[in-house]
Amino acid sequence: RKAPPSFARSFFFPEAPPRPRFAMGAAWRKLTGTGGCQGSEGASAPVDDSDMALLDLKAQKDQLVGHRRRMEKLLARDEEAARSLVQGGRKQQAMIALRKKKMHQQLVVDCEGHIAKVDELITNIEVARLQKDTVEALAAGVQTLKKVQREIGGADYVAKLMDEHQELSDAQQEIS
């Protein structure tokens, strides 16, 4: 029995994530639970909606890149067809091939614009995640610092300890 295509598998069996045709990086490893290291069997972070959205954006970018490549191939084929038609003396068909070439050129330009927008969005999401992690680390650091300061007892307690230390040092020097 033949396995269903990727789309059919993901559409009709949504409980199982589709197998990637390309590497997706950390988001895919999070989704599937496969890590890069063989020995690490620790609990991975759960996959949330933002991970899935980022994965979808990267998949969309890869699809756009593939579409652009196909359009570039069609562009080259249209150019070659126009040349051969002109050499064959079929001017009308050569004009049609050139119109198709112009249309494919516009599609390539549109694809590049869409790729740039998706790429910018992916970058912005990743930068925002880094900023979020940084803010969370700063908040944890502030909480730890406050806890340590509470354990120390404040400036008055430290001044009292310093005075006691000085008195004990003076007493020790008198003994010596």
XYZ file of N, CA, C and O in Angstrom:
704
model
N 0.841 -1.175 0.000
C 0.000 0.000 0.000
C 0.886 1.236 0.000
O 1.821 1.335 0.797
N 0.543 2.184 -0.817
C 1.343 3.384 -0.991
C 1.017 4.406 0.107
O -0.143 4.582 0.469
N 2.051 5.066 0.642
C 1.840 6.073 1.686
C 1.208 7.314 1.077
O 1.524 7.689 -0.055
N 0.291 7.970 1.814
C -0.334 9.179 1.270
C 0.680 10.302 1.166
O 1.666 10.336 1.899
N 0.459 11.257 0.258
C 1.378 12.392 0.151
C 1.380 13.215 1.441
O 0.500 13.065 2.285
N 2.352 14.070 1.555
C 2.534 14.844 2.783
C 1.293 15.646 3.136
O 0.867 15.688 4.276
N 0.687 16.325 2.162
C -0.497 17.139 2.439
C -1.636 16.281 2.958
O -2.281 16.605 3.946
N -1.881 15.152 2.295
C -2.974 14.279 2.709
C -2.722 13.738 4.109
O -3.640 13.663 4.924
N -1.482 13.391 4.403
C -1.152 12.861 5.715
C -1.425 13.915 6.791
O -2.037 13.629 7.806
N -1.018 15.164 6.543
C -1.222 16.193 7.551
C -2.678 16.638 7.612
O -3.156 17.039 8.666
N -3.407 16.568 6.499
C -4.798 17.004 6.484
C -5.718 15.974 7.128
O -6.574 16.303 7.936
N -5.530 14.710 6.788
C -6.431 13.679 7.281
C -5.991 13.086 8.613
O -6.778 12.480 9.313
N -4.730 13.230 8.969
C -4.219 12.706 10.223
C -3.514 13.823 10.978
O -2.302 13.828 11.124
N -4.264 14.813 11.512
C -3.626 15.988 12.124
C -2.896 15.701 13.423
O -2.088 16.495 13.843
N -3.166 14.541 14.069
C -2.501 14.263 15.333
C -1.010 13.981 15.159
O -0.249 14.160 16.081
N -0.609 13.555 13.990
C 0.812 13.292 13.738
C 1.375 14.435 12.907
O 0.834 14.769 11.869
N 2.450 15.077 13.381
C 3.018 16.177 12.603
C 3.611 15.649 11.298
O 4.143 14.541 11.257
N 3.511 16.432 10.228
C 4.076 15.989 8.952
C 5.589 15.931 9.030
O 6.211 16.659 9.797
N 6.167 15.055 8.253
C 7.622 14.939 8.230
C 8.181 16.100 7.423
O 7.662 16.440 6.380
N 9.255 16.712 7.899
C 9.810 17.850 7.179
C 10.555 17.413 5.926
O 11.180 16.367 5.900
N 10.463 18.240 4.894
C 11.255 17.997 3.701
C 12.555 18.771 3.769
O 13.404 18.653 2.921
N 12.692 19.586 4.789
C 13.855 20.433 4.932
C 14.106 20.637 6.418
O 13.247 20.365 7.241
N 15.280 21.131 6.759
C 15.623 21.340 8.161
C 14.978 22.619 8.668
O 15.060 23.644 8.027
N 14.351 22.550 9.820
C 13.680 23.714 10.379
C 14.379 24.252 11.612
O 14.021 25.266 12.122
N 15.312 23.534 12.148
C 16.045 24.045 13.278
C 15.364 23.756 14.600
O 14.711 22.735 14.784
N 15.521 24.688 15.526
C 15.079 24.479 16.910
C 13.576 24.281 17.016
O 13.113 23.477 17.813
N 12.808 25.008 16.231
C 11.353 24.877 16.324
C 10.905 23.465 15.944
O 10.043 22.875 16.596
N 11.515 22.880 14.924
C 11.130 21.526 14.518
C 11.567 20.510 15.567
O 10.851 19.577 15.886
N 12.773 20.705 16.138
C 13.235 19.784 17.181
C 12.315 19.851 18.393
O 12.035 18.850 19.017
N 11.828 21.056 18.705
C 10.897 21.208 19.810
C 9.592 20.485 19.513
O 9.017 19.831 20.366
N 9.126 20.621 18.286
C 7.857 20.035 17.891
C 7.913 18.516 17.920
O 7.018 17.857 18.430
N 8.979 17.956 17.381
C 9.064 16.503 17.276
C 9.714 15.865 18.486
O 9.627 14.652 18.662
N 10.398 16.664 19.311
C 11.045 16.116 20.494
C 12.394 15.492 20.213
O 12.939 14.813 21.058
N 12.925 15.689 19.014
C 14.243 15.142 18.695
C 15.279 16.210 18.951
O 15.137 17.334 18.499
N 16.299 15.866 19.699
C 17.350 16.814 20.005
C 18.549 16.592 19.110
O 18.651 15.599 18.402
N 19.467 17.538 19.126
C 20.664 17.411 18.314
C 21.669 16.452 18.913
O 22.411 15.803 18.206
N 21.703 16.327 20.241
C 22.671 15.470 20.917
C 22.060 14.099 21.170
O 20.903 13.981 21.548
N 22.838 13.072 21.013
C 22.351 11.715 21.210
C 22.116 11.423 22.688
O 21.185 10.733 23.043
N 22.961 11.948 23.557
C 22.893 11.601 24.959
C 21.899 12.418 25.758
O 21.608 12.102 26.886
N 21.389 13.504 25.223
C 20.501 14.366 25.996
C 19.078 13.839 25.920
O 18.467 13.815 24.867
N 18.576 13.422 27.058
C 17.205 12.946 27.108
C 16.410 13.776 28.093
O 15.442 13.308 28.675
N 16.788 15.046 28.314
C 16.072 15.913 29.227
C 14.739 16.334 28.639
O 14.466 16.175 27.455
N 13.897 16.886 29.484
C 12.580 17.326 29.029
C 12.744 18.580 28.180
O 13.406 19.530 28.572
N 12.143 18.558 27.002
C 12.220 19.722 26.140
C 11.062 20.652 26.454
O 10.053 20.240 27.023
N 11.215 21.907 26.100
C 10.168 22.889 26.348
C 8.954 22.559 25.493
O 9.093 22.077 24.365
N 7.770 22.791 26.022
C 6.571 22.476 25.242
C 6.449 23.401 24.033
O 6.926 24.529 24.046
N 5.805 22.902 23.012
C 5.610 23.676 21.791
C 4.374 24.539 21.976
O 3.300 24.041 22.319
N 4.515 25.832 21.768
C 3.360 26.712 21.890
C 2.979 27.282 20.526
O 3.572 26.941 19.505
N 1.983 28.131 20.525
C 1.476 28.678 19.266
C 2.518 29.519 18.537
O 2.571 29.521 17.313
N 3.364 30.225 19.293
C 4.377 31.052 18.633
C 5.423 30.182 17.932
O 5.928 30.547 16.871
N 5.746 29.019 18.521
C 6.665 28.090 17.863
C 6.064 27.590 16.548
O 6.748 27.509 15.528
N 4.794 27.233 16.601
C 4.124 26.745 15.395
C 4.038 27.845 14.337
O 4.230 27.582 13.147
N 3.758 29.079 14.767
C 3.679 30.193 13.821
C 5.034 30.432 13.166
O 5.117 30.654 11.950
N 6.099 30.366 13.957
C 7.440 30.553 13.402
C 7.784 29.433 12.429
O 8.353 29.680 11.359
N 7.424 28.216 12.780
C 7.653 27.082 11.894
C 6.885 27.260 10.587
O 7.415 27.019 9.503
N 5.633 27.706 10.691
C 4.837 27.950 9.488
C 5.453 29.045 8.619
O 5.459 28.935 7.388
N 5.963 30.099 9.252
C 6.601 31.170 8.484
C 7.839 30.666 7.744
O 8.060 31.015 6.581
N 8.629 29.846 8.423
C 9.827 29.317 7.770
C 9.454 28.374 6.632
O 10.103 28.382 5.577
N 8.405 27.590 6.822
C 7.944 26.709 5.747
C 7.427 27.540 4.575
O 7.683 27.226 3.406
N 6.715 28.618 4.878
C 6.205 29.498 3.820
C 7.356 30.135 3.060
O 7.306 30.256 1.833
N 8.398 30.533 3.775
C 9.560 31.127 3.112
C 10.195 30.113 2.165
O 10.556 30.452 1.036
N 10.340 28.863 2.627
C 10.919 27.831 1.769
C 10.055 27.584 0.533
O 10.582 27.372 -0.563
N 8.735 27.637 0.696
C 7.851 27.480 -0.460
C 8.013 28.634 -1.431
O 8.017 28.442 -2.655
N 8.140 29.850 -0.897
C 8.335 31.014 -1.765
C 9.659 30.929 -2.521
O 9.730 31.283 -3.704
N 10.700 30.461 -1.848
C 12.000 30.300 -2.512
C 11.883 29.277 -3.641
O 12.401 29.473 -4.744
N 11.182 28.176 -3.383
C 10.971 27.170 -4.430
C 10.171 27.730 -5.593
O 10.483 27.460 -6.758
N 9.161 28.524 -5.283
C 8.353 29.138 -6.345
C 9.205 30.095 -7.187
O 9.097 30.121 -8.415
N 10.058 30.874 -6.503
C 10.931 31.799 -7.237
C 11.874 31.033 -8.161
O 12.081 31.424 -9.309
N 12.424 29.928 -7.685
C 13.316 29.129 -8.537
C 12.585 28.596 -9.764
O 13.125 28.607 -10.873
N 11.350 28.129 -9.548
C 10.566 27.645 -10.688
C 10.291 28.759 -11.683
O 10.379 28.555 -12.903
N 9.984 29.950 -11.176
C 9.718 31.084 -12.064
C 10.987 31.479 -12.824
O 10.919 31.851 -13.998
N 12.137 31.393 -12.159
C 13.391 31.720 -12.844
C 13.679 30.716 -13.954
O 14.172 31.090 -15.024
N 13.345 29.447 -13.723
C 13.521 28.445 -14.779
C 12.582 28.729 -15.948
O 12.975 28.623 -17.116
N 11.342 29.082 -15.635
C 10.396 29.422 -16.698
C 10.851 30.662 -17.457
O 10.679 30.749 -18.674
N 11.435 31.594 -16.740
C 11.957 32.811 -17.353
C 13.042 32.475 -18.369
O 13.021 32.972 -19.509
N 13.967 31.609 -17.978
C 15.035 31.199 -18.898
C 14.445 30.440 -20.090
O 14.882 30.634 -21.234
N 13.447 29.598 -19.823
C 12.831 28.840 -20.902
C 12.087 29.765 -21.878
O 12.158 29.571 -23.095
N 11.414 30.795 -21.343
C 10.716 31.755 -22.202
C 11.699 32.535 -23.074
O 11.448 32.779 -24.259
N 12.823 32.911 -22.472
C 13.837 33.653 -23.229
C 14.394 32.792 -24.359
O 14.546 33.255 -25.501
N 14.683 31.552 -24.056
C 15.203 30.636 -25.078
C 14.161 30.401 -26.171
O 14.489 30.364 -27.362
N 12.891 30.265 -25.776
C 11.829 30.057 -26.765
C 11.704 31.273 -27.669
O 11.542 31.131 -28.895
N 11.790 32.475 -27.087
C 11.696 33.694 -27.902
C 12.844 33.753 -28.904
O 12.638 34.108 -30.075
N 14.042 33.403 -28.470
C 15.190 33.418 -29.392
C 14.986 32.436 -30.544
O 15.221 32.768 -31.714
N 14.585 31.227 -30.187
C 14.420 30.225 -31.241
C 13.276 30.586 -32.182
O 13.359 30.329 -33.394
N 12.220 31.213 -31.657
C 11.102 31.617 -32.508
C 11.503 32.753 -33.440
O 11.079 32.783 -34.610
N 12.312 33.683 -32.952
C 12.783 34.778 -33.814
C 13.671 34.217 -34.911
O 13.571 34.613 -36.085
N 14.541 33.276 -34.551
C 15.414 32.672 -35.555
C 14.615 31.862 -36.564
O 14.994 31.757 -37.728
N 13.492 31.313 -36.113
C 12.636 30.539 -37.016
C 11.708 31.409 -37.834
O 10.936 30.901 -38.647
N 11.736 32.725 -37.590
C 10.909 33.638 -38.364
C 9.472 33.722 -37.870
O 8.616 34.249 -38.578
N 9.178 33.238 -36.693
C 7.804 33.292 -36.169
C 7.728 34.415 -35.140
O 7.768 34.208 -33.929
N 7.574 35.624 -35.659
C 7.631 36.837 -34.844
C 6.463 36.914 -33.861
O 6.644 37.325 -32.715
N 5.266 36.546 -34.281
C 4.083 36.640 -33.430
C 4.228 35.763 -32.178
O 3.954 36.206 -31.069
N 4.662 34.521 -32.384
C 4.848 33.640 -31.231
C 6.016 34.118 -30.350
O 6.001 33.936 -29.129
N 7.039 34.722 -30.959
C 8.159 35.263 -30.190
C 7.676 36.399 -29.285
O 8.111 36.513 -28.138
N 6.748 37.215 -29.782
C 6.193 38.297 -28.973
C 5.400 37.729 -27.780
O 5.487 38.244 -26.666
N 4.673 36.663 -28.033
C 3.925 36.025 -26.947
C 4.894 35.464 -25.905
O 4.681 35.615 -24.692
N 5.979 34.855 -26.361
C 6.986 34.312 -25.435
C 7.624 35.435 -24.624
O 7.896 35.271 -23.426
N 7.846 36.593 -25.259
C 8.431 37.720 -24.527
C 7.446 38.276 -23.497
O 7.851 38.715 -22.409
N 6.150 38.278 -23.832
C 5.142 38.715 -22.858
C 5.121 37.761 -21.663
O 5.012 38.190 -20.510
N 5.208 36.451 -21.953
C 5.262 35.478 -20.864
C 6.526 35.689 -20.016
O 6.488 35.585 -18.791
N 7.628 36.013 -20.680
C 8.883 36.259 -19.966
C 8.718 37.457 -19.036
O 9.137 37.411 -17.865
N 8.069 38.506 -19.524
C 7.864 39.699 -18.700
C 6.970 39.367 -17.498
O 7.235 39.816 -16.380
N 5.947 38.559 -17.731
C 5.070 38.154 -16.642
C 5.844 37.339 -15.602
O 5.714 37.563 -14.397
N 6.677 36.430 -16.071
C 7.471 35.620 -15.142
C 8.497 36.470 -14.400
O 8.791 36.203 -13.225
N 9.051 37.484 -15.063
C 9.977 38.393 -14.384
C 9.263 39.109 -13.238
O 9.810 39.245 -12.145
N 8.031 39.553 -13.500
C 7.270 40.235 -12.464
C 6.955 39.288 -11.299
O 7.015 39.685 -10.136
N 6.667 38.039 -11.627
C 6.407 37.056 -10.569
C 7.655 36.814 -9.717
O 7.561 36.646 -8.495
N 8.822 36.795 -10.353
C 10.080 36.631 -9.607
C 10.281 37.817 -8.669
O 10.621 37.642 -7.486
N 10.035 39.031 -9.173
C 10.188 40.233 -8.346
C 9.199 40.198 -7.181
O 9.554 40.509 -6.032
N 7.957 39.802 -7.453
C 6.955 39.694 -6.388
C 7.377 38.667 -5.347
O 7.240 38.905 -4.142
N 7.874 37.522 -5.809
C 8.335 36.473 -4.880
C 9.461 36.990 -3.998
O 9.476 36.726 -2.792
N 10.400 37.699 -4.596
C 11.514 38.236 -3.813
C 11.024 39.222 -2.763
O 11.521 39.244 -1.629
N 10.025 40.027 -3.110
C 9.442 40.949 -2.132
C 8.771 40.206 -0.988
O 8.941 40.557 0.188
N 8.019 39.159 -1.329
C 7.357 38.373 -0.294
C 8.374 37.654 0.588
O 8.206 37.591 1.819
N 9.420 37.125 -0.027
C 10.472 36.442 0.743
C 11.119 37.429 1.714
O 11.362 37.100 2.880
N 11.384 38.648 1.240
C 12.000 39.651 2.110
C 11.090 39.989 3.292
O 11.550 40.106 4.439
N 9.787 40.110 3.035
C 8.846 40.424 4.123
C 8.769 39.287 5.127
O 8.776 39.520 6.340
N 8.690 38.058 4.642
C 8.605 36.898 5.550
C 9.903 36.770 6.339
O 9.888 36.502 7.541
N 11.032 36.982 5.667
C 12.325 36.902 6.339
C 12.434 37.971 7.427
O 12.930 37.699 8.530
N 11.966 39.181 7.130
C 11.988 40.263 8.118
C 11.091 39.915 9.311
O 11.469 40.135 10.463
N 9.934 39.326 9.038
C 9.034 38.928 10.106
C 9.660 37.844 10.990
O 9.584 37.909 12.218
N 10.311 36.874 10.363
C 10.986 35.812 11.121
C 12.073 36.420 12.008
O 12.191 36.081 13.190
N 12.855 37.324 11.447
C 13.920 37.974 12.214
C 13.337 38.761 13.386
O 13.863 38.703 14.503
N 12.251 39.507 13.126
C 11.635 40.291 14.202
C 11.117 39.393 15.320
O 11.253 39.725 16.500
N 10.542 38.267 14.965
C 10.038 37.342 15.980
C 11.194 36.792 16.816
O 11.121 36.730 18.048
N 12.289 36.398 16.147
C 13.427 35.849 16.874
C 14.074 36.896 17.778
O 14.472 36.596 18.910
N 14.160 38.155 17.310
C 14.720 39.226 18.137
C 13.811 39.490 19.336
O 14.291 39.673 20.466
N 12.492 39.484 19.109
C 11.553 39.705 20.214
C 11.676 38.596 21.252
O 11.608 38.862 22.461
N 11.873 37.361 20.799
C 12.065 36.252 21.751
C 13.336 36.447 22.562
O 13.352 36.195 23.769
N 14.411 36.883 21.907
C 15.657 37.140 22.637
C 15.463 38.245 23.671
O 15.956 38.146 24.793
N 14.738 39.300 23.281
C 14.474 40.385 24.223
C 13.640 39.897 25.399
O 13.894 40.263 26.547
N 12.652 39.056 25.117
C 11.813 38.495 26.184
C 12.661 37.674 27.147
O 12.542 37.808 28.371
N 13.545 36.832 26.597
C 14.422 36.023 27.447
C 15.340 36.901 28.287
O 15.592 36.613 29.463
N 15.840 37.977 27.691
C 16.718 38.894 28.411
C 15.977 39.564 29.556
O 16.498 39.658 30.682
N 14.747 40.023 29.288
C 13.959 40.677 30.333
C 13.647 39.688 31.458
O 13.731 40.039 32.643
N 13.309 38.449 31.092
C 13.042 37.438 32.120
C 14.284 37.166 32.955
O 14.193 37.001 34.176
N 15.461 37.123 32.320
C 16.708 36.899 33.058
C 17.000 38.078 33.981
O 17.434 37.878 35.131
N 16.751 39.290 33.500
C 16.954 40.464 34.351
C 16.007 40.441 35.546
O 16.411 40.752 36.675
N 14.758 40.073 35.312
C 13.788 40.005 36.412
C 14.223 38.969 37.450
O 14.141 39.212 38.661
N 14.698 37.816 36.976
C 15.170 36.786 37.899
C 16.384 37.288 38.680
O 16.514 37.026 39.893
N 17.275 38.006 38.010
C 18.452 38.561 38.678
C 18.076 39.574 39.745
O 18.649 39.584 40.845
N 17.098 40.428 39.442
C 16.649 41.423 40.422
C 16.031 40.733 41.635
O 16.295 41.112 42.782
N 15.230 39.700 41.392
C 14.615 38.971 42.507
C 15.683 38.306 43.377
O 15.598 38.328 44.605
N 16.687 37.729 42.742
C 17.773 37.088 43.494
C 18.531 38.122 44.321
O 18.860 37.873 45.485
N 18.810 39.269 43.717
C 19.526 40.331 44.431
C 18.713 40.817 45.628
O 19.260 41.018 46.723
N 17.412 40.983 45.449
C 16.558 41.408 46.564
C 16.573 40.371 47.679
O 16.627 40.719 48.866
N 16.528 39.102 47.311
C 16.539 38.028 48.310
C 17.845 38.042 49.103
O 17.842 37.930 50.337
N 18.971 38.215 48.378
C 20.274 38.249 49.050
C 20.355 39.455 49.973
O 20.858 39.360 51.099
N 19.835 40.598 49.525
C 19.872 41.788 50.372
C 18.997 41.615 51.616
O 19.353 42.079 52.698
N 17.851 40.928 51.466
C 17.013 40.649 52.634
C 17.756 39.729 53.608
O 17.661 39.884 54.828
N 18.493 38.749 53.057
C 19.250 37.830 53.907
C 20.371 38.551 54.643
O 20.686 38.221 55.786
N 20.970 39.520 53.976
C 22.050 40.290 54.615
C 21.482 41.136 55.749
O 22.098 41.276 56.790
N 20.303 41.714 55.552
C 19.676 42.465 56.637
C 19.724 43.961 56.449
O 19.377 44.704 57.350
N 20.179 44.476 55.391
C 20.158 45.904 55.148
C 21.453 46.596 55.543
O 22.369 46.009 56.120
N 21.487 47.899 55.288
C 22.694 48.694 55.508
C 22.986 48.871 56.996
O 24.150 48.894 57.414
N 21.946 49.016 57.826
C 22.159 49.206 59.274
C 22.827 47.986 59.891
O 23.730 48.115 60.722
N 22.382 46.803 59.462
C 22.963 45.575 60.000
C 24.430 45.458 59.596
O 25.275 45.068 60.408
N 24.735 45.811 58.345
C 26.117 45.754 57.874
C 26.973 46.757 58.638
O 28.105 46.450 59.051
N 26.450 47.972 58.884
C 27.203 48.983 59.644
C 27.456 48.502 61.076
O 28.545 48.698 61.631
N 26.445 47.884 61.693
C 26.597 47.344 63.046
C 27.687 46.270 63.075
O 28.537 46.250 63.981
N 27.681 45.364 62.051
C 28.719 44.332 61.975
C 30.109 44.939 61.813
O 31.080 44.481 62.432
N 30.213 45.972 61.010
C 31.507 46.619 60.802
C 32.005 47.269 62.095
O 33.202 47.213 62.411
N 31.064 47.904 62.842
C 31.457 48.509 64.122
C 31.930 47.440 65.102
O 32.953 47.614 65.800
N 31.197 46.321 65.177
C 31.605 45.229 66.064
C 32.965 44.675 65.663
O 33.813 44.380 66.508
N 33.193 44.568 64.374
C 34.483 44.079 63.881
C 35.596 45.030 64.284
O 36.690 44.601 64.707
N 35.331 46.335 64.150
C 36.348 47.318 64.512
C 36.657 47.249 66.011
O 37.818 47.317 66.421
N 35.612 47.118 66.843
C 35.814 47.025 68.286
C 36.628 45.789 68.637
O 37.537 45.840 69.478
N 36.315 44.653 68.007
C 37.060 43.430 68.276
C 38.502 43.553 67.797
O 39.432 43.052 68.453
N 38.710 44.207 66.674
C 40.078 44.415 66.176
C 40.864 45.299 67.145
O 42.049 45.041 67.421
N 40.220 46.361 67.654
C 40.895 47.253 68.608
C 41.248 46.493 69.886
O 42.355 46.638 70.436
N 40.298 45.664 70.351
C 40.554 44.887 71.566
C 41.708 43.913 71.344
O 42.556 43.708 72.228
N 41.764 43.304 70.193
C 42.848 42.360 69.871
C 44.182 43.069 69.835
O 45.185 42.522 70.304
N 44.217 44.295 69.310
C 45.483 45.041 69.232
C 45.945 45.445 70.639
O 47.142 45.486 70.908
N 45.009 45.758 71.538
C 45.408 46.106 72.899
C 46.023 44.903 73.602
O 46.946 45.047 74.396
N 45.476 43.712 73.295
C 45.999 42.497 73.912
C 47.402 42.232 73.381
O 48.293 41.806 74.125
N 47.640 42.472 72.122
C 48.944 42.154 71.528
C 49.904 43.175 71.935
O 50.646 43.750 72.201
